[in-house]
Amino acid sequence: YGVWHHVAVTRTGATVKMYLDGKFMGTQTLSAGAMDSTGSNLNIGRRPYTGFLDYTTGNIDGVRFYDYERKRTSTKRTF
């Protein structure tokens, strides 16, 4: 408890990149199509499709969405 972390995720096409506290953690390729507002719900702090109400026990603050991929240097400056 009491430990703060910054998580950033970018998606360009099917490529997803994740950063934790400004450090690049890895890349994953998704098979799903583009994200849009007509599909299913977006879950933040919850694992969907587990059959349970599987929510995070921490607090989430400062959620931001961009319609372009931010570079690593600008992502690090944000936190």
Short mmCIF file of C-alpha atoms in Angstrom, two decimals:
data_model
loop_
_atom_site.label_atom_id
_atom_site.label_comp_id
_atom_site.label_asym_id
_atom_site.label_seq_id
_atom_site.Cartn_x
_atom_site.Cartn_y
_atom_site.Cartn_z
CA TYR A 1 0.00 0.00 0.00
CA GLY A 2 1.03 3.61 -0.51
CA VAL A 3 3.19 2.96 -3.58
CA TRP A 4 2.40 5.07 -6.64
CA HIS A 5 3.07 3.84 -10.20
CA HIS A 6 2.62 5.34 -13.64
CA VAL A 7 1.33 2.95 -16.32
CA ALA A 8 1.18 3.97 -19.98
CA VAL A 9 -0.14 1.86 -22.84
CA THR A 10 0.02 2.78 -26.51
CA ARG A 11 -1.65 1.08 -29.42
CA THR A 12 -0.88 1.57 -33.09
CA GLY A 13 -2.85 -0.82 -35.26
CA ALA A 14 -2.47 -4.21 -33.63
CA THR A 15 0.75 -3.34 -31.76
CA VAL A 16 0.45 -2.55 -28.05
CA LYS A 17 3.37 -1.15 -26.01
CA MET A 18 3.43 -0.90 -22.21
CA TYR A 19 5.49 1.36 -19.95
CA LEU A 20 5.74 1.15 -16.16
CA ASP A 21 7.16 4.18 -14.35
CA GLY A 22 8.65 5.35 -17.66
CA LYS A 23 10.41 2.05 -18.37
CA PHE A 24 9.46 0.16 -21.54
CA MET A 25 8.08 -3.22 -20.49
CA GLY A 26 7.32 -4.87 -23.81
CA THR A 27 5.20 -5.17 -26.93
CA GLN A 28 2.28 -7.41 -27.75
CA THR A 29 0.42 -7.92 -31.02
CA LEU A 30 -3.35 -8.15 -30.79
CA SER A 31 -5.58 -10.07 -33.15
CA ALA A 32 -8.57 -7.77 -32.51
CA GLY A 33 -9.50 -4.92 -34.81
CA ALA A 34 -9.49 -1.21 -34.14
CA MET A 35 -10.88 0.24 -30.93
CA ASP A 36 -14.08 2.19 -31.41
CA SER A 37 -17.02 3.46 -29.41
CA THR A 38 -19.53 1.06 -30.94
CA GLY A 39 -18.05 -2.15 -29.53
CA SER A 40 -17.90 -3.52 -26.02
CA ASN A 41 -17.10 -1.61 -22.84
CA LEU A 42 -13.60 -0.40 -22.01
CA ASN A 43 -12.47 -1.70 -18.62
CA ILE A 44 -9.87 0.17 -16.58
CA GLY A 45 -8.87 -1.46 -13.32
CA ARG A 46 -10.95 -4.56 -13.96
CA ARG A 47 -10.26 -7.84 -15.73
CA PRO A 48 -13.24 -8.52 -17.96
CA TYR A 49 -14.48 -11.94 -19.01
CA THR A 50 -13.39 -13.74 -15.84
CA GLY A 51 -16.93 -14.34 -14.65
CA PHE A 52 -16.17 -12.47 -11.41
CA LEU A 53 -16.14 -8.85 -10.32
CA ASP A 54 -12.35 -8.79 -10.49
CA TYR A 55 -11.49 -5.13 -9.70
CA THR A 56 -8.17 -3.63 -8.66
CA THR A 57 -7.76 -2.83 -4.98
CA GLY A 58 -5.85 0.40 -5.66
CA ASN A 59 -6.86 3.86 -6.80
CA ILE A 60 -6.75 5.03 -10.41
CA ASP A 61 -6.11 8.69 -11.15
CA GLY A 62 -5.33 10.77 -14.21
CA VAL A 63 -6.60 8.56 -17.04
CA ARG A 64 -5.87 10.14 -20.43
CA PHE A 65 -6.58 9.09 -24.01
CA TYR A 66 -4.78 10.40 -27.09
CA ASP A 67 -5.64 9.73 -30.73
CA TYR A 68 -1.96 9.34 -31.62
CA GLU A 69 0.96 7.34 -30.25
CA ARG A 70 3.02 9.40 -27.83
CA LYS A 71 6.76 8.92 -27.93
CA ARG A 72 8.63 7.52 -24.95
CA THR A 73 10.18 10.90 -24.03
CA SER A 74 6.81 12.66 -23.88
CA THR A 75 5.29 9.76 -21.93
CA LYS A 76 8.09 9.96 -19.35
CA ARG A 77 7.58 13.74 -18.98
CA THR A 78 3.88 13.23 -18.20
CA PHE A 79 4.52 11.51 -14.90
#
